[in-house]
């Protein structure tokens, strides 16, 4: 699977399409050209486990500082508002705040995402509370709607006596303007109902509309709840997403031969979904162990 040369030239500087790179995505995304990615599909770290890799990435532009906590120095990433509060609490004046920010601040995820996504592209991100709320609030302007992945099995059995088992995850959709949307129809029973008679209709929610006939060939538009099996036994990553769910989202928001970015690729499931649906992919994965697994899975999927 090789992306056409013109696509490779349009997308990156120094990177190849249909490759995953073992590097920090906040560094690697600098090499992706503006307005070049059709879909960003990513399962970001939620920050809800003790795994070393499960640290929330800086969502907005940030500055790194060292703070003393319990007699130990800890490096933290603060967004502009939080850094402003930090400066106020530590008697750093507004002029020095501005100098420090202008000199030392770095781009967060949204600065990269908004630069590289096409005008009609979607940014589709997995989440679970409380990370879901944090993610939405980090870019409330471009948040449009969500899906719910309904799982076949619940998790969180150690807390079963204190709270319900977790059997869903959120899928959040962001875009700057109406994105490409290819509804994945399900099959139902066809019907041909009677035409609605009378004058033009008026509803409080949608306004005035004309007469229409209730006729359907059996196609059913998708609803927000998506039911897919979890990966279960044999999973290669603690938060591994099912390939068929990723394929569903890839087909919903892209056409064939378009490019999908997953900047936290894990074990390469998004890449497998792209291969299976004839899309191109580009990804980053910081963990060398998971990167190596993704390379083997992609090689197997391509029949190498």
GROMACS .gro file of C-alpha atoms in nm:
model
  304
    1UNK     CA    1   0.000   0.000   0.000
    2UNK     CA    2   0.177   0.314  -0.123
    3UNK     CA    3   0.018   0.658  -0.125
    4UNK     CA    4   0.035   0.839  -0.461
    5UNK     CA    5   0.337   1.069  -0.482
    6UNK     CA    6   0.125   1.383  -0.511
    7UNK     CA    7  -0.047   1.295  -0.182
    8UNK     CA    8   0.285   1.243  -0.006
    9UNK     CA    9   0.410   1.582  -0.124
   10UNK     CA   10   0.088   1.753  -0.013
   11UNK     CA   11   0.094   1.615   0.340
   12UNK     CA   12   0.439   1.618   0.495
   13UNK     CA   13   0.791   1.751   0.500
   14UNK     CA   14   1.035   1.475   0.590
   15UNK     CA   15   0.771   1.213   0.671
   16UNK     CA   16   0.626   0.932   0.461
   17UNK     CA   17   0.259   0.846   0.429
   18UNK     CA   18   0.156   0.497   0.549
   19UNK     CA   19   0.422   0.504   0.818
   20UNK     CA   20   0.418   0.526   1.197
   21UNK     CA   21   0.698   0.720   1.363
   22UNK     CA   22   0.845   0.637   1.703
   23UNK     CA   23   0.858   0.992   1.833
   24UNK     CA   24   0.673   1.252   2.037
   25UNK     CA   25   0.370   1.359   1.833
   26UNK     CA   26   0.401   1.721   1.953
   27UNK     CA   27   0.737   1.728   1.776
   28UNK     CA   28   0.644   1.515   1.477
   29UNK     CA   29   0.331   1.709   1.387
   30UNK     CA   30   0.544   2.015   1.311
   31UNK     CA   31   0.644   1.830   0.991
   32UNK     CA   32   0.286   1.798   0.863
   33UNK     CA   33   0.178   2.066   0.618
   34UNK     CA   34  -0.114   2.301   0.678
   35UNK     CA   35  -0.466   2.198   0.575
   36UNK     CA   36  -0.354   1.853   0.459
   37UNK     CA   37  -0.516   1.585   0.678
   38UNK     CA   38  -0.870   1.461   0.602
   39UNK     CA   39  -0.938   1.300   0.941
   40UNK     CA   40  -0.768   1.298   1.278
   41UNK     CA   41  -0.879   0.986   1.463
   42UNK     CA   42  -0.709   0.935   1.797
   43UNK     CA   43  -0.745   0.760   2.130
   44UNK     CA   44  -0.557   1.007   2.349
   45UNK     CA   45  -0.437   0.913   2.698
   46UNK     CA   46  -0.720   0.980   2.946
   47UNK     CA   47  -0.501   1.016   3.254
   48UNK     CA   48  -0.713   0.772   3.456
   49UNK     CA   49  -0.468   0.486   3.521
   50UNK     CA   50  -0.124   0.443   3.674
   51UNK     CA   51   0.034   0.335   3.345
   52UNK     CA   52   0.344   0.536   3.261
   53UNK     CA   53   0.208   0.627   2.917
   54UNK     CA   54  -0.132   0.741   3.052
   55UNK     CA   55  -0.051   1.111   3.093
   56UNK     CA   56  -0.282   1.372   2.943
   57UNK     CA   57  -0.107   1.555   2.660
   58UNK     CA   58  -0.112   1.938   2.664
   59UNK     CA   59  -0.437   2.019   2.484
   60UNK     CA   60  -0.376   2.393   2.448
   61UNK     CA   61  -0.052   2.591   2.414
   62UNK     CA   62   0.155   2.551   2.728
   63UNK     CA   63   0.470   2.637   2.916
   64UNK     CA   64   0.679   2.395   3.124
   65UNK     CA   65   0.771   2.495   3.477
   66UNK     CA   66   0.912   2.317   3.781
   67UNK     CA   67   0.704   2.323   4.099
   68UNK     CA   68   0.807   2.195   4.440
   69UNK     CA   69   0.560   1.935   4.569
   70UNK     CA   70   0.631   1.754   4.897
   71UNK     CA   71   0.998   1.855   4.887
   72UNK     CA   72   1.037   1.722   4.533
   73UNK     CA   73   1.063   1.923   4.213
   74UNK     CA   74   0.803   1.822   3.958
   75UNK     CA   75   0.778   1.942   3.598
   76UNK     CA   76   0.433   2.062   3.498
   77UNK     CA   77   0.273   2.193   3.179
   78UNK     CA   78   0.051   2.497   3.232
   79UNK     CA   79  -0.175   2.656   2.973
   80UNK     CA   80  -0.180   3.032   2.940
   81UNK     CA   81  -0.454   3.095   3.196
   82UNK     CA   82  -0.303   2.860   3.453
   83UNK     CA   83   0.041   3.012   3.401
   84UNK     CA   84  -0.107   3.358   3.451
   85UNK     CA   85  -0.247   3.246   3.787
   86UNK     CA   86   0.088   3.088   3.875
   87UNK     CA   87   0.266   3.417   3.800
   88UNK     CA   88   0.017   3.614   4.010
   89UNK     CA   89   0.060   3.375   4.304
   90UNK     CA   90   0.439   3.397   4.278
   91UNK     CA   91   0.465   3.776   4.235
   92UNK     CA   92   0.576   3.759   3.872
   93UNK     CA   93   0.461   4.081   3.708
   94UNK     CA   94   0.261   4.099   3.386
   95UNK     CA   95   0.555   4.215   3.175
   96UNK     CA   96   0.769   3.921   3.284
   97UNK     CA   97   0.473   3.687   3.232
   98UNK     CA   98   0.444   3.805   2.872
   99UNK     CA   99   0.819   3.773   2.812
  100UNK     CA  100   0.826   3.422   2.957
  101UNK     CA  101   0.521   3.309   2.761
  102UNK     CA  102   0.636   3.452   2.429
  103UNK     CA  103   0.982   3.301   2.470
  104UNK     CA  104   0.908   2.960   2.622
  105UNK     CA  105   0.552   2.854   2.537
  106UNK     CA  106   0.497   2.556   2.307
  107UNK     CA  107   0.215   2.446   2.082
  108UNK     CA  108  -0.048   2.217   2.230
  109UNK     CA  109  -0.255   1.958   2.045
  110UNK     CA  110  -0.526   2.196   1.925
  111UNK     CA  111  -0.277   2.434   1.763
  112UNK     CA  112  -0.138   2.140   1.565
  113UNK     CA  113  -0.479   1.986   1.492
  114UNK     CA  114  -0.638   2.311   1.374
  115UNK     CA  115  -0.344   2.387   1.149
  116UNK     CA  116  -0.315   2.050   0.973
  117UNK     CA  117  -0.681   1.945   0.940
  118UNK     CA  118  -0.857   2.028   0.614
  119UNK     CA  119  -1.136   2.285   0.625
  120UNK     CA  120  -1.393   2.007   0.579
  121UNK     CA  121  -1.205   1.756   0.794
  122UNK     CA  122  -1.320   1.604   1.122
  123UNK     CA  123  -1.125   1.557   1.444
  124UNK     CA  124  -1.263   1.248   1.617
  125UNK     CA  125  -1.131   1.171   1.965
  126UNK     CA  126  -1.213   0.896   2.213
  127UNK     CA  127  -1.276   0.988   2.575
  128UNK     CA  128  -1.425   0.890   2.909
  129UNK     CA  129  -1.515   1.105   3.207
  130UNK     CA  130  -1.363   1.311   3.354
  131UNK     CA  131  -1.131   1.340   3.052
  132UNK     CA  132  -1.430   1.388   2.819
  133UNK     CA  133  -1.529   1.713   2.989
  134UNK     CA  134  -1.170   1.836   2.990
  135UNK     CA  135  -1.140   1.761   2.618
  136UNK     CA  136  -1.466   1.935   2.523
  137UNK     CA  137  -1.388   2.242   2.733
  138UNK     CA  138  -1.043   2.270   2.575
  139UNK     CA  139  -1.208   2.350   2.239
  140UNK     CA  140  -1.576   2.419   2.305
  141UNK     CA  141  -1.592   2.637   1.992
  142UNK     CA  142  -1.535   2.346   1.754
  143UNK     CA  143  -1.707   2.067   1.950
  144UNK     CA  144  -2.015   1.955   1.757
  145UNK     CA  145  -2.153   1.625   1.888
  146UNK     CA  146  -2.063   1.288   2.030
  147UNK     CA  147  -2.112   0.918   1.968
  148UNK     CA  148  -2.130   0.655   2.240
  149UNK     CA  149  -1.942   0.330   2.197
  150UNK     CA  150  -2.156   0.072   2.377
  151UNK     CA  151  -1.935  -0.219   2.480
  152UNK     CA  152  -2.037  -0.583   2.505
  153UNK     CA  153  -1.868  -0.622   2.843
  154UNK     CA  154  -1.820  -0.392   3.138
  155UNK     CA  155  -1.491  -0.303   3.304
  156UNK     CA  156  -1.397  -0.175   3.648
  157UNK     CA  157  -1.488  -0.484   3.847
  158UNK     CA  158  -1.269  -0.379   4.141
  159UNK     CA  159  -1.508  -0.086   4.198
  160UNK     CA  160  -1.829  -0.281   4.131
  161UNK     CA  161  -1.952  -0.236   4.490
  162UNK     CA  162  -1.903   0.141   4.474
  163UNK     CA  163  -2.008   0.240   4.121
  164UNK     CA  164  -2.157   0.088   3.805
  165UNK     CA  165  -1.938  -0.109   3.570
  166UNK     CA  166  -1.804   0.093   3.278
  167UNK     CA  167  -1.953  -0.032   2.951
  168UNK     CA  168  -1.924   0.275   2.730
  169UNK     CA  169  -1.678   0.530   2.599
  170UNK     CA  170  -1.735   0.866   2.436
  171UNK     CA  171  -1.635   0.954   2.081
  172UNK     CA  172  -1.616   1.332   2.039
  173UNK     CA  173  -1.643   1.505   1.703
  174UNK     CA  174  -1.487   1.846   1.639
  175UNK     CA  175  -1.469   2.047   1.317
  176UNK     CA  176  -1.425   2.405   1.199
  177UNK     CA  177  -1.701   2.394   0.936
  178UNK     CA  178  -1.935   2.120   0.816
  179UNK     CA  179  -1.715   1.817   0.776
  180UNK     CA  180  -1.744   1.535   0.528
  181UNK     CA  181  -2.007   1.291   0.653
  182UNK     CA  182  -2.084   0.958   0.491
  183UNK     CA  183  -2.360   0.800   0.703
  184UNK     CA  184  -2.313   0.426   0.741
  185UNK     CA  185  -2.666   0.297   0.690
  186UNK     CA  186  -2.804  -0.005   0.868
  187UNK     CA  187  -3.076  -0.226   0.722
  188UNK     CA  188  -3.438  -0.213   0.829
  189UNK     CA  189  -3.782  -0.283   0.689
  190UNK     CA  190  -3.892  -0.079   0.386
  191UNK     CA  191  -4.218   0.113   0.409
  192UNK     CA  192  -4.430   0.353   0.207
  193UNK     CA  193  -4.656   0.559   0.428
  194UNK     CA  194  -4.923   0.808   0.331
  195UNK     CA  195  -4.832   1.161   0.239
  196UNK     CA  196  -4.875   1.422   0.507
  197UNK     CA  197  -5.173   1.631   0.406
  198UNK     CA  198  -5.268   1.988   0.476
  199UNK     CA  199  -5.093   2.322   0.478
  200UNK     CA  200  -4.729   2.387   0.545
  201UNK     CA  201  -4.622   2.261   0.883
  202UNK     CA  202  -4.452   2.458   1.156
  203UNK     CA  203  -4.251   2.321   1.446
  204UNK     CA  204  -4.093   2.511   1.731
  205UNK     CA  205  -3.763   2.329   1.681
  206UNK     CA  206  -3.717   2.333   1.302
  207UNK     CA  207  -3.950   2.600   1.169
  208UNK     CA  208  -4.171   2.575   0.862
  209UNK     CA  209  -4.158   2.279   0.623
  210UNK     CA  210  -4.371   2.161   0.333
  211UNK     CA  211  -4.571   1.845   0.276
  212UNK     CA  212  -4.376   1.524   0.249
  213UNK     CA  213  -4.433   1.153   0.194
  214UNK     CA  214  -4.310   0.898   0.444
  215UNK     CA  215  -4.129   0.648   0.221
  216UNK     CA  216  -3.824   0.441   0.304
  217UNK     CA  217  -3.636   0.168   0.116
  218UNK     CA  218  -3.508   0.005   0.434
  219UNK     CA  219  -3.201   0.219   0.490
  220UNK     CA  220  -3.168   0.349   0.843
  221UNK     CA  221  -2.955   0.648   0.929
  222UNK     CA  222  -2.708   0.590   1.212
  223UNK     CA  223  -2.791   0.681   1.568
  224UNK     CA  224  -2.545   0.800   1.830
  225UNK     CA  225  -2.499   0.467   2.005
  226UNK     CA  226  -2.252   0.237   1.830
  227UNK     CA  227  -2.244  -0.124   1.947
  228UNK     CA  228  -1.913  -0.300   1.892
  229UNK     CA  229  -1.741  -0.584   2.074
  230UNK     CA  230  -1.439  -0.503   2.288
  231UNK     CA  231  -1.106  -0.653   2.185
  232UNK     CA  232  -1.101  -0.874   2.496
  233UNK     CA  233  -0.857  -1.160   2.528
  234UNK     CA  234  -0.555  -1.135   2.307
  235UNK     CA  235  -0.548  -0.755   2.322
  236UNK     CA  236  -0.206  -0.602   2.276
  237UNK     CA  237  -0.274  -0.275   2.461
  238UNK     CA  238  -0.480  -0.197   2.775
  239UNK     CA  239  -0.702   0.051   2.587
  240UNK     CA  240  -0.698  -0.113   2.243
  241UNK     CA  241  -0.995  -0.017   2.025
  242UNK     CA  242  -1.168  -0.268   1.794
  243UNK     CA  243  -1.066  -0.235   1.431
  244UNK     CA  244  -1.426  -0.262   1.307
  245UNK     CA  245  -1.525   0.042   1.515
  246UNK     CA  246  -1.232   0.239   1.375
  247UNK     CA  247  -1.327   0.131   1.022
  248UNK     CA  248  -1.680   0.258   1.083
  249UNK     CA  249  -1.550   0.601   1.183
  250UNK     CA  250  -1.295   0.612   0.901
  251UNK     CA  251  -1.564   0.537   0.642
  252UNK     CA  252  -1.799   0.791   0.801
  253UNK     CA  253  -1.559   1.085   0.780
  254UNK     CA  254  -1.337   1.012   0.477
  255UNK     CA  255  -1.344   0.883   0.121
  256UNK     CA  256  -1.104   0.627  -0.022
  257UNK     CA  257  -0.741   0.736  -0.070
  258UNK     CA  258  -0.768   1.019   0.182
  259UNK     CA  259  -0.521   1.049   0.470
  260UNK     CA  260  -0.600   0.972   0.834
  261UNK     CA  261  -0.373   1.085   1.119
  262UNK     CA  262  -0.354   0.903   1.453
  263UNK     CA  263  -0.098   1.083   1.667
  264UNK     CA  264  -0.121   0.825   1.950
  265UNK     CA  265  -0.118   0.513   1.736
  266UNK     CA  266  -0.062   0.255   2.009
  267UNK     CA  267  -0.045  -0.089   1.849
  268UNK     CA  268  -0.155   0.037   1.507
  269UNK     CA  269  -0.529  -0.039   1.502
  270UNK     CA  270  -0.615   0.285   1.318
  271UNK     CA  271  -0.356   0.199   1.054
  272UNK     CA  272  -0.512  -0.147   1.013
  273UNK     CA  273  -0.853   0.016   0.972
  274UNK     CA  274  -0.712   0.243   0.701
  275UNK     CA  275  -0.553  -0.048   0.515
  276UNK     CA  276  -0.881  -0.241   0.526
  277UNK     CA  277  -1.081   0.055   0.389
  278UNK     CA  278  -0.829   0.175   0.128
  279UNK     CA  279  -0.726   0.493   0.308
  280UNK     CA  280  -0.376   0.622   0.374
  281UNK     CA  281  -0.250   0.674   0.728
  282UNK     CA  282   0.013   0.861   0.923
  283UNK     CA  283   0.090   0.806   1.288
  284UNK     CA  284   0.313   0.862   1.589
  285UNK     CA  285   0.375   0.636   1.887
  286UNK     CA  286   0.616   0.724   2.167
  287UNK     CA  287   0.642   0.379   2.327
  288UNK     CA  288   0.905   0.167   2.152
  289UNK     CA  289   0.733  -0.155   2.262
  290UNK     CA  290   0.395  -0.057   2.117
  291UNK     CA  291   0.562   0.091   1.810
  292UNK     CA  292   0.731  -0.244   1.739
  293UNK     CA  293   0.399  -0.427   1.774
  294UNK     CA  294   0.231  -0.183   1.535
  295UNK     CA  295   0.502  -0.239   1.274
  296UNK     CA  296   0.447  -0.614   1.281
  297UNK     CA  297   0.067  -0.580   1.262
  298UNK     CA  298   0.090  -0.342   0.967
  299UNK     CA  299   0.334  -0.570   0.789
  300UNK     CA  300   0.094  -0.862   0.839
  301UNK     CA  301  -0.204  -0.656   0.718
  302UNK     CA  302  -0.020  -0.553   0.404
  303UNK     CA  303   0.086  -0.912   0.338
  304UNK     CA  304   0.457  -0.837   0.356
   0.00000   0.00000   0.00000
